[in-house]
XYZ file of C-alpha atoms in Angstrom:
192
model
C 42.582 -53.473 -4.732
C 39.340 -51.556 -3.136
C 36.676 -53.983 -1.524
C 33.327 -53.050 -2.048
C 33.041 -52.569 1.823
C 35.726 -49.893 2.052
C 33.817 -48.209 -0.579
C 30.652 -48.246 0.842
C 31.647 -47.468 4.240
C 33.646 -44.124 3.119
C 30.306 -43.016 1.064
C 28.025 -43.920 3.857
C 30.956 -41.480 6.183
C 30.818 -38.900 3.885
C 27.045 -38.858 3.873
C 26.616 -38.393 7.416
C 29.503 -35.726 7.345
C 27.165 -33.956 4.707
C 24.486 -34.410 6.716
C 25.671 -32.854 9.762
C 26.989 -29.938 7.788
C 23.733 -29.676 6.331
C 22.124 -29.433 9.629
C 24.477 -26.971 11.055
C 23.437 -24.789 7.861
C 20.029 -25.552 8.167
C 20.009 -24.525 12.023
C 21.880 -21.134 10.954
C 19.222 -20.331 8.403
C 16.355 -21.135 10.372
C 17.936 -18.949 13.178
C 18.443 -15.766 10.310
C 14.525 -16.264 9.020
C 13.256 -16.208 12.542
C 15.480 -12.791 12.912
C 14.018 -11.327 9.579
C 17.377 -11.638 8.113
C 17.008 -14.767 5.834
C 15.085 -13.259 3.025
C 14.886 -9.637 1.191
C 13.160 -7.183 2.893
C 11.997 -9.960 5.541
C 9.249 -11.555 4.057
C 9.674 -15.202 3.913
C 8.239 -18.124 1.349
C 4.922 -19.546 2.571
C 5.737 -22.512 4.918
C 8.757 -20.760 6.658
C 8.903 -20.485 10.476
C 8.389 -16.928 9.552
C 5.509 -17.219 7.314
C 3.354 -19.418 10.326
C 3.817 -16.535 12.733
C 1.396 -13.794 12.604
C 2.004 -10.276 11.002
C 3.061 -8.071 13.911
C 0.487 -5.189 14.856
C 0.389 -2.041 12.743
C -1.173 0.141 15.713
C -1.576 -0.320 19.446
C -5.192 -1.844 20.310
C -6.491 1.338 21.178
C -6.330 2.944 18.243
C -9.176 1.069 16.281
C -11.508 1.856 18.563
C -10.566 5.580 19.164
C -10.519 6.015 15.215
C -14.506 4.200 14.951
C -15.561 6.671 17.642
C -14.239 9.833 16.214
C -15.659 8.728 12.862
C -19.015 7.954 14.352
C -18.820 10.986 16.222
C -18.368 13.150 13.181
C -21.979 12.061 11.722
C -23.795 14.877 14.105
C -21.333 17.086 12.950
C -21.850 16.564 9.121
C -25.403 16.839 9.846
C -24.892 20.472 11.775
C -22.412 21.672 8.814
C -24.991 20.703 6.318
C -27.876 22.668 7.646
C -25.920 25.470 9.264
C -23.319 26.752 6.451
C -24.617 29.564 3.852
C -25.462 28.039 0.453
C -22.786 30.523 -1.113
C -19.391 32.021 0.142
C -16.429 34.519 -1.105
C -13.230 32.899 -0.524
C -10.249 35.574 -0.884
C -7.470 32.887 -1.566
C -9.868 30.843 -4.261
C -7.159 30.437 -6.840
C -4.828 29.338 -4.327
C -6.991 26.571 -3.048
C -7.256 25.226 -6.618
C -3.928 25.734 -7.535
C -2.452 23.615 -4.359
C -4.901 21.013 -4.933
C -3.789 20.307 -8.599
C -0.030 20.551 -7.358
C -0.546 17.995 -4.715
C -2.322 15.798 -7.521
C 0.774 16.304 -9.815
C 3.236 15.396 -6.751
C 0.798 12.498 -6.268
C 1.044 11.208 -9.807
C 4.570 11.920 -10.255
C 5.849 10.217 -7.044
C 3.594 7.102 -7.875
C 5.533 6.926 -11.650
C 8.703 7.126 -10.275
C 8.405 4.630 -7.446
C 6.524 2.509 -10.083
C 9.546 2.535 -12.069
C 11.645 1.492 -9.605
C 9.177 -1.560 -8.653
C 9.456 0.522 -5.068
C 6.872 -1.205 -2.590
C 5.755 2.351 -1.335
C 4.187 3.618 -4.980
C 0.980 1.840 -3.301
C 0.751 4.751 -0.717
C 1.492 7.302 -3.312
C -0.957 5.909 -5.586
C -3.737 5.734 -2.836
C -2.645 9.647 -1.827
C -3.423 10.702 -5.588
C -6.667 8.800 -5.980
C -8.071 10.435 -2.738
C -7.017 13.759 -4.303
C -8.308 12.770 -7.860
C -11.768 12.078 -6.141
C -11.829 15.336 -3.731
C -11.009 17.073 -7.205
C -13.894 15.774 -8.708
C -16.641 16.483 -6.122
C -15.165 20.127 -5.395
C -15.169 20.819 -9.316
C -18.556 19.666 -9.555
C -20.181 20.934 -6.371
C -18.741 24.493 -6.891
C -19.363 24.921 -10.615
C -22.242 27.624 -11.646
C -24.778 26.161 -13.568
C -24.569 26.104 -17.456
C -21.237 25.613 -19.183
C -19.154 25.572 -15.646
C -21.133 22.767 -14.492
C -20.742 20.989 -17.810
C -16.982 21.298 -17.949
C -16.836 20.231 -14.465
C -18.705 16.756 -14.798
C -17.047 16.061 -18.269
C -13.689 16.744 -16.467
C -14.571 14.454 -13.726
C -16.510 11.706 -16.009
C -13.376 11.844 -18.650
C -10.542 12.303 -16.328
C -10.238 12.511 -12.616
C -12.777 9.641 -11.848
C -10.817 7.042 -13.986
C -7.460 7.879 -13.082
C -8.351 8.046 -9.664
C -9.816 4.309 -9.756
C -6.824 3.396 -11.997
C -4.467 4.727 -9.168
C -7.083 3.010 -6.428
C -5.937 -0.364 -8.364
C -2.485 0.410 -8.295
C -2.454 0.936 -4.719
C -4.748 -2.013 -3.853
C -2.232 -4.503 -6.052
C 0.568 -3.022 -4.717
C -0.078 -3.129 -1.126
C 2.000 -5.455 0.985
C 0.094 -8.457 2.359
C 0.572 -10.990 5.210
C 3.350 -13.730 3.866
C 0.648 -16.325 3.207
C -1.659 -14.223 1.722
C -1.727 -14.394 -2.246
C 0.062 -11.077 -3.838
C -0.300 -9.427 -7.023
C 3.280 -7.404 -7.733
C 3.214 -3.926 -8.877
C 4.237 -4.643 -11.890
C 1.598 -6.483 -13.136
C -1.432 -4.143 -12.308
C -2.695 -4.202 -16.057
């Protein structure tokens, strides 16, 4: 006959062994998380050891001030260009310029579409590139169009196609851009 004390003693010994094994496994898991191997793509859930650390810097400290200074230095250059460039100019490779821009837009849209189908995080990069190219196309179409039907066509194309598509790509890029671990995240698939 088994006594109750023996059963309780055996159960408590099993529990302490399980706790020790669980503690070892927990320690290994913590080490994996610290090394960035515990979660897919090194992303840890909120509250974990990794989530409490700051995200690594994306660029050296000097990059921000240098880029800010260069951007501000361009302001006088832009003023100089605006006042000194001629109102009209002849471009010998005009067709190649516009064709090249449209090819780059198509590549941006196709690569974004393919990456979105795969639910790849880099879709945000190609979507932003496509967005910028579409805005540039709308700007230069309207600024270089001859008065009359050409200008009406350029404005219609910008308002009805290029700008809405550029805004949609910008939204896709924003929503799909990787965030810090503790920051709210909208997955690429739930954009619309």
